[in-house]
Amino acid sequence: MTNALRSVAKTAAAASVIALTAGTGAAMAQDSLTLGLQLEPPHMDPTSAAAGAIDQVVYANVFEGLTRFGPDGSVNPSLARSWDISEDGLTYTFHLVEGAKFHDGTDFEATDVVFSLDRARAEDSVNAQKSLFAGIESVEALDPATVQVTLSAPDGMFLFKMAWGDAVMVAPESIETITTNPVGTGAFTFGNWVQGDSITLQKNPDYWGEPAMLDSATFKFISDPTAAFAAMMAGDVDVFVAFPAPENLPQFDADPRYNVLIGNTEGETIVAMNNARPPFDNKLVREAVAHAINRQDIIDGAMFGYGTPIGTFFAPHNPDYVDLTEMSAYDPEAAKALLEEAGVELPLSVKMTLPPTSYARRGGEIVAAQLREVGIVAQIENVEWAQWLENTFRNAHDYDLTIISHTEPMDIASLADPDYYTGYDNPAFREVIDQIAVESDPEVRSDLLGQAQTMLAEDYVAGFLFELPLHTVAKTGVEGLWINMPTQATDLTGVYWDN
Amino acid sequence: MLRFTLTRLLSLCLSLAVASVVIFAAIEVLPGDPASIMLGVNAQPDTLAALRAELGLDQPMAARYLDWIGGLLRGDFGISYTYRTPVVEMIGDRLAVSLPLALFSLALTIVIAFPVGIWAAARRGSVADVAIMGLTQLGVAIPNFWFAMLMVLVFAINLQWFSAGGFAGWDAGLFPALKSLTLPAIALALPQASILARVMRSALLDTLSEDFIRTARAKGLSRREALWRHALRNALIPVLTIIGMQFSFLLAGGIIIENVFYLPGLGRLIFQAISARDLIVVESVVMLLVFAVIVVNFLVELAYAAVDPRLRAR
């Protein structure tokens, strides 16, 4: 529509438009922000569900832990301003910040830490990451501002574990209603939830630390990619985190009204192979698959060109990452030779189970086509998320190939479990992982992590594809957003409008 | 009339009882464990067991059915697995969007279809009639989600008269709330109005060729007078049937339009609940929709009797 025509139409309808917009609160003041998210949290308790959508709203904004993740994935002080670690690495003494209050006005004290940690590790706990707390022997309040945590074995990752959204501090006074009215210590208080539509957070005027720069923030839940695009273009939302329509990103990029932020998540996206049963119990067959896959084609075809290639099960932005992509470089001739060496009968027929995410469905088609080139016929089976969890991931591990992104930070250790769905069983790998768990010297750790990554690449445990990218589209002028997503979070404490 | 009403009521109750068994059975056999979806990939077996016990999922199926149906009869729809809030409150919240949306689009449907259908019937075979029939054919053929996206492009992105979606909430006032339902209601109403206009036209034409119309004309009424006084009322039966079906469809079938406009309605609630295996929500909402459809059909049948006294005697 031409501008002239548009303005005529506008004038013609001016009266009604003025009437229509009157009630909706005209031009938004520049101290509030509307964010679009694809998934709505089921409830507001980050300590009793795995739903990343919960942390996406409340982490760092409403709830805080003893430590917290920074935008680069580093572990920083939060409600614990400092800590001492005993010589043997078993006792952590946390010194809590002063003057911190929960949003209901009660003080944040050492007893709240004891309550939160004991609740998470209790017998009947429904914490989705209960293993984070498994190493805790006891939690004691020494005085209102000091907590002592004793571990059963030294744990180099303990402070990292305490930064997770599942380890945030909650209060006994408000725990009963946490699912609908979360009461934390953060820079934002929970405002209003219109279920199915939006959640509003308000600035916490009594925050103990650096106060938030926004007065309020509204998360709107828009699951449909086309609707997300429309909402952004119509100006209904200011920021869309994890924008679901990557095909539209160039259009936003070219438009001076918008900024496109391209970052990384912690999501290692892999073609998982069932190491526990034929044909993928044979390393040669797995190696053949790894060489048959052309990562760049998949990134271009399924991800619109976004995504960093990976050669092992580790995030490429991590300082300890080792680039091993060459070991599984695209080489269909080598793949054919390996299949011959393995003595499998061609064409080799396997089943590829795909969960509903777009990277899996789109990527699966391409992987299947590439495998066909070397004589592996992958029958694609599309399943729902619930079915995937039940049949592929848990219980029977009834699959040959599947495509999935592992989004937990530092999840390399999960592959050490032979009962994990990958079915990878290597005692040497387990031993390295066990050493990493108790090692706190950064240099030794880094070396061990390198060894572990190399083992996975040498054993061709899976087809390693790419690190899942994070696209955020924001209106020009919104500053302070996280570019990467080291944990599921939309940290708004440093976000502001600059214009 | 009383007997007519009573037999209809009895069949209504029977339908509901059968529907409840079918719904429960169909949803319980879905693969996928609600607890394991809620707790995700890192959950430990003891945590899963604790959650299953908390949700009552460790009970046998028959016990859970009786529990559910007993609750429904008392007006207690249970607690949602994922949202941990009473299902009845969730349904109430969503109905506050879906019901007005369905009524709004039904009103638009009727306001468009009646005049158009009557007009076309009165001018049978004229250019206007052919043009209207062509347009309604197009209206039936256009997928409503595509039409919805087109409207978003024009009215939300280019002209910026409307939001691209979302619901302002009734707290914001009547006008903003209705405004946010306008585009979705038009998108829903367009195909329904096209269908209804065609039904209206053909029902009228059928009636106009009946003997009593000829008698009326013979008595000296003009074609137009005969249409308004005698034909219209008699043509209403098929039209009412379609309106009843359309209302049920609009209430339950708005799911795609609710997704396009990200409206927090019942359709989207079912969609979310199914993928999260929030079985109790799915069962209760589907049951409620079945109830609504059956009640609407019941009302339509009563309306037949009001329109056509001959039916009361049966």
PDB file of C-alpha atoms in Angstrom, chain A residues 184-406:
ATOM      1  CA  GLY A 184      11.759 -13.926  45.649  1.00  0.00           C
ATOM      2  CA  THR A 185      14.487 -11.445  46.446  1.00  0.00           C
ATOM      3  CA  GLY A 186      15.102 -10.154  42.901  1.00  0.00           C
ATOM      4  CA  ALA A 187      15.069  -6.711  41.307  1.00  0.00           C
ATOM      5  CA  PHE A 188      11.568  -7.341  39.937  1.00  0.00           C
ATOM      6  CA  THR A 189       8.438  -8.363  41.779  1.00  0.00           C
ATOM      7  CA  PHE A 190       5.800 -10.558  40.220  1.00  0.00           C
ATOM      8  CA  GLY A 191       2.933  -8.393  39.016  1.00  0.00           C
ATOM      9  CA  ASN A 192       0.140 -10.007  37.085  1.00  0.00           C
ATOM     10  CA  TRP A 193      -0.448 -13.135  35.032  1.00  0.00           C
ATOM     11  CA  VAL A 194      -3.145 -13.303  32.389  1.00  0.00           C
ATOM     12  CA  GLN A 195      -2.924 -17.023  31.735  1.00  0.00           C
ATOM     13  CA  GLY A 196      -2.359 -17.859  28.108  1.00  0.00           C
ATOM     14  CA  ASP A 197      -1.469 -14.272  27.316  1.00  0.00           C
ATOM     15  CA  SER A 198       1.111 -12.443  29.412  1.00  0.00           C
ATOM     16  CA  ILE A 199       3.022 -12.017  32.668  1.00  0.00           C
ATOM     17  CA  THR A 200       3.955  -8.616  34.044  1.00  0.00           C
ATOM     18  CA  LEU A 201       6.861  -7.910  36.398  1.00  0.00           C
ATOM     19  CA  GLN A 202       7.223  -4.667  38.372  1.00  0.00           C
ATOM     20  CA  LYS A 203      10.373  -2.973  39.553  1.00  0.00           C
ATOM     21  CA  ASN A 204      11.224  -3.838  43.155  1.00  0.00           C
ATOM     22  CA  PRO A 205      11.742  -0.477  44.897  1.00  0.00           C
ATOM     23  CA  ASP A 206      13.384  -2.110  47.934  1.00  0.00           C
ATOM     24  CA  TYR A 207      15.935  -4.176  46.037  1.00  0.00           C
ATOM     25  CA  TRP A 208      19.125  -4.847  48.011  1.00  0.00           C
ATOM     26  CA  GLY A 209      21.460  -4.381  45.042  1.00  0.00           C
ATOM     27  CA  GLU A 210      21.669  -2.225  41.930  1.00  0.00           C
ATOM     28  CA  PRO A 211      18.006  -1.382  41.152  1.00  0.00           C
ATOM     29  CA  ALA A 212      16.440  -2.286  37.802  1.00  0.00           C
ATOM     30  CA  MET A 213      16.289   0.443  35.162  1.00  0.00           C
ATOM     31  CA  LEU A 214      12.904  -0.606  33.821  1.00  0.00           C
ATOM     32  CA  ASP A 215       9.727   0.178  35.747  1.00  0.00           C
ATOM     33  CA  SER A 216       7.912  -2.819  34.406  1.00  0.00           C
ATOM     34  CA  ALA A 217       8.351  -5.635  31.954  1.00  0.00           C
ATOM     35  CA  THR A 218       5.650  -7.670  30.252  1.00  0.00           C
ATOM     36  CA  PHE A 219       6.281 -11.092  28.753  1.00  0.00           C
ATOM     37  CA  LYS A 220       3.805 -11.950  26.001  1.00  0.00           C
ATOM     38  CA  PHE A 221       3.497 -15.552  24.877  1.00  0.00           C
ATOM     39  CA  ILE A 222       3.299 -16.049  21.145  1.00  0.00           C
ATOM     40  CA  SER A 223       3.911 -19.587  19.972  1.00  0.00           C
ATOM     41  CA  ASP A 224       3.217 -19.289  16.263  1.00  0.00           C
ATOM     42  CA  PRO A 225       6.269 -18.126  14.226  1.00  0.00           C
ATOM     43  CA  THR A 226       4.144 -16.100  11.796  1.00  0.00           C
ATOM     44  CA  ALA A 227       2.332 -14.430  14.665  1.00  0.00           C
ATOM     45  CA  ALA A 228       5.695 -13.654  16.279  1.00  0.00           C
ATOM     46  CA  PHE A 229       6.805 -11.942  13.094  1.00  0.00           C
ATOM     47  CA  ALA A 230       3.576  -9.968  12.881  1.00  0.00           C
ATOM     48  CA  ALA A 231       3.747  -8.928  16.539  1.00  0.00           C
ATOM     49  CA  MET A 232       7.287  -7.632  16.060  1.00  0.00           C
ATOM     50  CA  MET A 233       6.438  -5.788  12.844  1.00  0.00           C
ATOM     51  CA  ALA A 234       3.253  -4.288  14.273  1.00  0.00           C
ATOM     52  CA  GLY A 235       5.203  -3.006  17.280  1.00  0.00           C
ATOM     53  CA  ASP A 236       3.193  -5.044  19.793  1.00  0.00           C
ATOM     54  CA  VAL A 237       6.389  -6.370  21.349  1.00  0.00           C
ATOM     55  CA  ASP A 238       9.711  -4.555  21.767  1.00  0.00           C
ATOM     56  CA  VAL A 239      11.929  -7.608  22.024  1.00  0.00           C
ATOM     57  CA  PHE A 240      11.495 -11.201  20.925  1.00  0.00           C
ATOM     58  CA  VAL A 241      13.850 -13.615  22.675  1.00  0.00           C
ATOM     59  CA  ALA A 242      14.656 -16.807  20.740  1.00  0.00           C
ATOM     60  CA  PHE A 243      12.811 -15.521  17.686  1.00  0.00           C
ATOM     61  CA  PRO A 244      11.196 -18.583  16.097  1.00  0.00           C
ATOM     62  CA  ALA A 245      11.201 -17.533  12.424  1.00  0.00           C
ATOM     63  CA  PRO A 246      14.888 -17.378  11.371  1.00  0.00           C
ATOM     64  CA  GLU A 247      13.821 -16.950   7.726  1.00  0.00           C
ATOM     65  CA  ASN A 248      12.672 -13.421   8.617  1.00  0.00           C
ATOM     66  CA  LEU A 249      15.903 -12.366  10.327  1.00  0.00           C
ATOM     67  CA  PRO A 250      17.499 -10.754   7.237  1.00  0.00           C
ATOM     68  CA  GLN A 251      14.404  -8.572   6.896  1.00  0.00           C
ATOM     69  CA  PHE A 252      14.771  -7.311  10.481  1.00  0.00           C
ATOM     70  CA  ASP A 253      18.506  -6.936  10.009  1.00  0.00           C
ATOM     71  CA  ALA A 254      17.992  -4.640   7.029  1.00  0.00           C
ATOM     72  CA  ASP A 255      15.421  -2.530   8.876  1.00  0.00           C
ATOM     73  CA  PRO A 256      16.912   0.347  10.924  1.00  0.00           C
ATOM     74  CA  ARG A 257      14.026   0.090  13.398  1.00  0.00           C
ATOM     75  CA  TYR A 258      15.303  -3.273  14.627  1.00  0.00           C
ATOM     76  CA  ASN A 259      18.446  -4.945  15.901  1.00  0.00           C
ATOM     77  CA  VAL A 260      19.136  -8.621  15.454  1.00  0.00           C
ATOM     78  CA  LEU A 261      21.336 -10.232  18.108  1.00  0.00           C
ATOM     79  CA  ILE A 262      22.869 -13.563  17.140  1.00  0.00           C
ATOM     80  CA  GLY A 263      24.257 -15.542  20.031  1.00  0.00           C
ATOM     81  CA  ASN A 264      24.786 -19.042  21.296  1.00  0.00           C
ATOM     82  CA  THR A 265      22.832 -21.253  23.621  1.00  0.00           C
ATOM     83  CA  GLU A 266      24.189 -24.199  25.579  1.00  0.00           C
ATOM     84  CA  GLY A 267      22.464 -26.496  23.096  1.00  0.00           C
ATOM     85  CA  GLU A 268      24.707 -29.088  21.494  1.00  0.00           C
ATOM     86  CA  THR A 269      22.643 -30.399  18.613  1.00  0.00           C
ATOM     87  CA  ILE A 270      23.510 -33.958  17.679  1.00  0.00           C
ATOM     88  CA  VAL A 271      22.400 -36.904  15.605  1.00  0.00           C
ATOM     89  CA  ALA A 272      22.271 -39.313  18.526  1.00  0.00           C
ATOM     90  CA  MET A 273      23.038 -42.931  17.693  1.00  0.00           C
ATOM     91  CA  ASN A 274      21.988 -45.823  19.884  1.00  0.00           C
ATOM     92  CA  ASN A 275      25.432 -47.126  20.905  1.00  0.00           C
ATOM     93  CA  ALA A 276      23.845 -49.986  22.802  1.00  0.00           C
ATOM     94  CA  ARG A 277      22.363 -51.939  19.904  1.00  0.00           C
ATOM     95  CA  PRO A 278      23.151 -52.897  16.314  1.00  0.00           C
ATOM     96  CA  PRO A 279      24.045 -51.440  13.934  1.00  0.00           C
ATOM     97  CA  PHE A 280      25.367 -48.456  15.901  1.00  0.00           C
ATOM     98  CA  ASP A 281      27.086 -50.530  18.572  1.00  0.00           C
ATOM     99  CA  ASN A 282      29.758 -50.846  15.899  1.00  0.00           C
ATOM    100  CA  LYS A 283      32.139 -47.889  16.021  1.00  0.00           C
ATOM    101  CA  LEU A 284      32.903 -48.197  12.302  1.00  0.00           C
ATOM    102  CA  VAL A 285      29.247 -47.691  11.412  1.00  0.00           C
ATOM    103  CA  ARG A 286      29.044 -44.636  13.692  1.00  0.00           C
ATOM    104  CA  GLU A 287      32.194 -43.239  12.124  1.00  0.00           C
ATOM    105  CA  ALA A 288      30.655 -43.799   8.689  1.00  0.00           C
ATOM    106  CA  VAL A 289      27.562 -41.828   9.710  1.00  0.00           C
ATOM    107  CA  ALA A 290      29.741 -39.013  11.065  1.00  0.00           C
ATOM    108  CA  HIS A 291      31.541 -38.732   7.718  1.00  0.00           C
ATOM    109  CA  ALA A 292      28.348 -39.028   5.704  1.00  0.00           C
ATOM    110  CA  ILE A 293      26.890 -35.946   7.362  1.00  0.00           C
ATOM    111  CA  ASN A 294      27.624 -32.545   5.899  1.00  0.00           C
ATOM    112  CA  ARG A 295      27.176 -30.109   8.785  1.00  0.00           C
ATOM    113  CA  GLN A 296      27.211 -26.981   6.677  1.00  0.00           C
ATOM    114  CA  ASP A 297      24.355 -28.273   4.494  1.00  0.00           C
ATOM    115  CA  ILE A 298      22.321 -28.889   7.610  1.00  0.00           C
ATOM    116  CA  ILE A 299      23.109 -25.484   9.091  1.00  0.00           C
ATOM    117  CA  ASP A 300      22.222 -23.820   5.783  1.00  0.00           C
ATOM    118  CA  GLY A 301      19.174 -25.923   5.078  1.00  0.00           C
ATOM    119  CA  ALA A 302      17.615 -26.347   8.482  1.00  0.00           C
ATOM    120  CA  MET A 303      18.933 -23.313  10.374  1.00  0.00           C
ATOM    121  CA  PHE A 304      19.019 -20.658   7.628  1.00  0.00           C
ATOM    122  CA  GLY A 305      22.787 -20.505   7.986  1.00  0.00           C
ATOM    123  CA  TYR A 306      22.883 -19.833  11.731  1.00  0.00           C
ATOM    124  CA  GLY A 307      24.744 -22.168  14.098  1.00  0.00           C
ATOM    125  CA  THR A 308      28.372 -22.926  14.944  1.00  0.00           C
ATOM    126  CA  PRO A 309      29.607 -26.382  13.845  1.00  0.00           C
ATOM    127  CA  ILE A 310      30.768 -28.631  16.689  1.00  0.00           C
ATOM    128  CA  GLY A 311      32.935 -31.747  16.621  1.00  0.00           C
ATOM    129  CA  THR A 312      32.217 -33.000  20.119  1.00  0.00           C
ATOM    130  CA  PHE A 313      29.712 -32.684  22.943  1.00  0.00           C
ATOM    131  CA  PHE A 314      30.804 -29.281  24.246  1.00  0.00           C
ATOM    132  CA  ALA A 315      29.805 -25.655  23.765  1.00  0.00           C
ATOM    133  CA  PRO A 316      32.191 -23.894  21.342  1.00  0.00           C
ATOM    134  CA  HIS A 317      32.121 -20.601  23.277  1.00  0.00           C
ATOM    135  CA  ASN A 318      33.419 -22.343  26.397  1.00  0.00           C
ATOM    136  CA  PRO A 319      37.120 -21.551  26.952  1.00  0.00           C
ATOM    137  CA  ASP A 320      37.828 -25.280  27.413  1.00  0.00           C
ATOM    138  CA  TYR A 321      36.337 -26.208  24.031  1.00  0.00           C
ATOM    139  CA  VAL A 322      38.543 -28.196  21.646  1.00  0.00           C
ATOM    140  CA  ASP A 323      37.722 -27.905  17.935  1.00  0.00           C
ATOM    141  CA  LEU A 324      37.489 -31.502  16.694  1.00  0.00           C
ATOM    142  CA  THR A 325      35.220 -30.924  13.688  1.00  0.00           C
ATOM    143  CA  GLU A 326      37.963 -32.148  11.316  1.00  0.00           C
ATOM    144  CA  MET A 327      37.752 -35.645  12.786  1.00  0.00           C
ATOM    145  CA  SER A 328      34.239 -36.003  11.430  1.00  0.00           C
ATOM    146  CA  ALA A 329      34.659 -33.955   8.262  1.00  0.00           C
ATOM    147  CA  TYR A 330      32.247 -34.571   5.385  1.00  0.00           C
ATOM    148  CA  ASP A 331      33.683 -37.422   3.317  1.00  0.00           C
ATOM    149  CA  PRO A 332      31.120 -39.760   1.748  1.00  0.00           C
ATOM    150  CA  GLU A 333      33.810 -41.933   0.109  1.00  0.00           C
ATOM    151  CA  ALA A 334      35.411 -42.599   3.498  1.00  0.00           C
ATOM    152  CA  ALA A 335      31.952 -43.349   4.886  1.00  0.00           C
ATOM    153  CA  LYS A 336      31.322 -45.952   2.188  1.00  0.00           C
ATOM    154  CA  ALA A 337      34.712 -47.543   2.832  1.00  0.00           C
ATOM    155  CA  LEU A 338      34.013 -47.692   6.569  1.00  0.00           C
ATOM    156  CA  LEU A 339      30.659 -49.365   5.996  1.00  0.00           C
ATOM    157  CA  GLU A 340      32.353 -51.935   3.811  1.00  0.00           C
ATOM    158  CA  GLU A 341      35.013 -52.504   6.444  1.00  0.00           C
ATOM    159  CA  ALA A 342      32.313 -52.933   9.067  1.00  0.00           C
ATOM    160  CA  GLY A 343      30.828 -55.645   6.909  1.00  0.00           C
ATOM    161  CA  VAL A 344      27.254 -54.376   7.034  1.00  0.00           C
ATOM    162  CA  GLU A 345      24.886 -55.289   4.270  1.00  0.00           C
ATOM    163  CA  LEU A 346      23.864 -52.321   2.127  1.00  0.00           C
ATOM    164  CA  PRO A 347      21.453 -50.694   1.950  1.00  0.00           C
ATOM    165  CA  LEU A 348      21.424 -50.538   5.725  1.00  0.00           C
ATOM    166  CA  SER A 349      17.929 -49.849   6.987  1.00  0.00           C
ATOM    167  CA  VAL A 350      17.544 -47.839  10.228  1.00  0.00           C
ATOM    168  CA  LYS A 351      14.865 -45.767  11.970  1.00  0.00           C
ATOM    169  CA  MET A 352      15.283 -42.043  12.681  1.00  0.00           C
ATOM    170  CA  THR A 353      12.944 -40.740  15.391  1.00  0.00           C
ATOM    171  CA  LEU A 354      12.371 -36.991  15.255  1.00  0.00           C
ATOM    172  CA  PRO A 355      10.926 -34.826  18.058  1.00  0.00           C
ATOM    173  CA  PRO A 356       8.789 -31.850  16.978  1.00  0.00           C
ATOM    174  CA  THR A 357      11.414 -29.073  17.141  1.00  0.00           C
ATOM    175  CA  SER A 358      12.038 -27.433  13.782  1.00  0.00           C
ATOM    176  CA  TYR A 359      15.802 -28.101  13.820  1.00  0.00           C
ATOM    177  CA  ALA A 360      15.076 -31.826  14.241  1.00  0.00           C
ATOM    178  CA  ARG A 361      12.332 -32.056  11.634  1.00  0.00           C
ATOM    179  CA  ARG A 362      14.106 -29.957   9.039  1.00  0.00           C
ATOM    180  CA  GLY A 363      17.557 -31.319   9.855  1.00  0.00           C
ATOM    181  CA  GLY A 364      16.264 -34.891   9.828  1.00  0.00           C
ATOM    182  CA  GLU A 365      15.214 -34.682   6.177  1.00  0.00           C
ATOM    183  CA  ILE A 366      18.663 -33.482   5.189  1.00  0.00           C
ATOM    184  CA  VAL A 367      20.495 -36.063   7.304  1.00  0.00           C
ATOM    185  CA  ALA A 368      18.356 -38.819   5.787  1.00  0.00           C
ATOM    186  CA  ALA A 369      19.197 -37.625   2.284  1.00  0.00           C
ATOM    187  CA  GLN A 370      22.905 -37.520   3.100  1.00  0.00           C
ATOM    188  CA  LEU A 371      22.863 -40.984   4.643  1.00  0.00           C
ATOM    189  CA  ARG A 372      21.120 -42.373   1.563  1.00  0.00           C
ATOM    190  CA  GLU A 373      24.125 -41.238  -0.495  1.00  0.00           C
ATOM    191  CA  VAL A 374      26.338 -43.728   1.322  1.00  0.00           C
ATOM    192  CA  GLY A 375      23.795 -46.542   1.427  1.00  0.00           C
ATOM    193  CA  ILE A 376      22.046 -46.020   4.778  1.00  0.00           C
ATOM    194  CA  VAL A 377      18.280 -45.767   4.457  1.00  0.00           C
ATOM    195  CA  ALA A 378      16.884 -43.891   7.453  1.00  0.00           C
ATOM    196  CA  GLN A 379      13.145 -44.284   7.848  1.00  0.00           C
ATOM    197  CA  ILE A 380      11.890 -41.045   9.425  1.00  0.00           C
ATOM    198  CA  GLU A 381       9.383 -41.305  12.228  1.00  0.00           C
ATOM    199  CA  ASN A 382       7.982 -38.020  13.542  1.00  0.00           C
ATOM    200  CA  VAL A 383       6.872 -38.209  17.154  1.00  0.00           C
ATOM    201  CA  GLU A 384       5.424 -35.846  19.713  1.00  0.00           C
ATOM    202  CA  TRP A 385       7.588 -34.528  22.510  1.00  0.00           C
ATOM    203  CA  ALA A 386       5.854 -36.729  25.103  1.00  0.00           C
ATOM    204  CA  GLN A 387       6.426 -39.838  23.025  1.00  0.00           C
ATOM    205  CA  TRP A 388      10.032 -38.924  22.395  1.00  0.00           C
ATOM    206  CA  LEU A 389      10.699 -38.549  26.122  1.00  0.00           C
ATOM    207  CA  GLU A 390       8.928 -41.789  26.905  1.00  0.00           C
ATOM    208  CA  ASN A 391      10.204 -44.153  24.219  1.00  0.00           C
ATOM    209  CA  THR A 392      13.449 -42.685  22.964  1.00  0.00           C
ATOM    210  CA  PHE A 393      14.916 -40.906  25.926  1.00  0.00           C
ATOM    211  CA  ARG A 394      13.595 -42.817  28.912  1.00  0.00           C
ATOM    212  CA  ASN A 395      12.522 -46.442  29.395  1.00  0.00           C
ATOM    213  CA  ALA A 396      13.219 -48.603  26.368  1.00  0.00           C
ATOM    214  CA  HIS A 397      15.601 -46.343  24.381  1.00  0.00           C
ATOM    215  CA  ASP A 398      13.789 -47.702  21.379  1.00  0.00           C
ATOM    216  CA  TYR A 399      15.526 -45.827  18.577  1.00  0.00           C
ATOM    217  CA  ASP A 400      18.420 -46.050  16.124  1.00  0.00           C
ATOM    218  CA  LEU A 401      18.933 -42.376  15.301  1.00  0.00           C
ATOM    219  CA  THR A 402      17.388 -39.208  16.641  1.00  0.00           C
ATOM    220  CA  ILE A 403      18.170 -35.495  16.453  1.00  0.00           C
ATOM    221  CA  ILE A 404      18.149 -33.473  19.641  1.00  0.00           C
ATOM    222  CA  SER A 405      19.725 -30.410  21.189  1.00  0.00           C
ATOM    223  CA  HIS A 406      21.089 -30.846  24.719  1.00  0.00           C
TER     224      HIS A 406
END
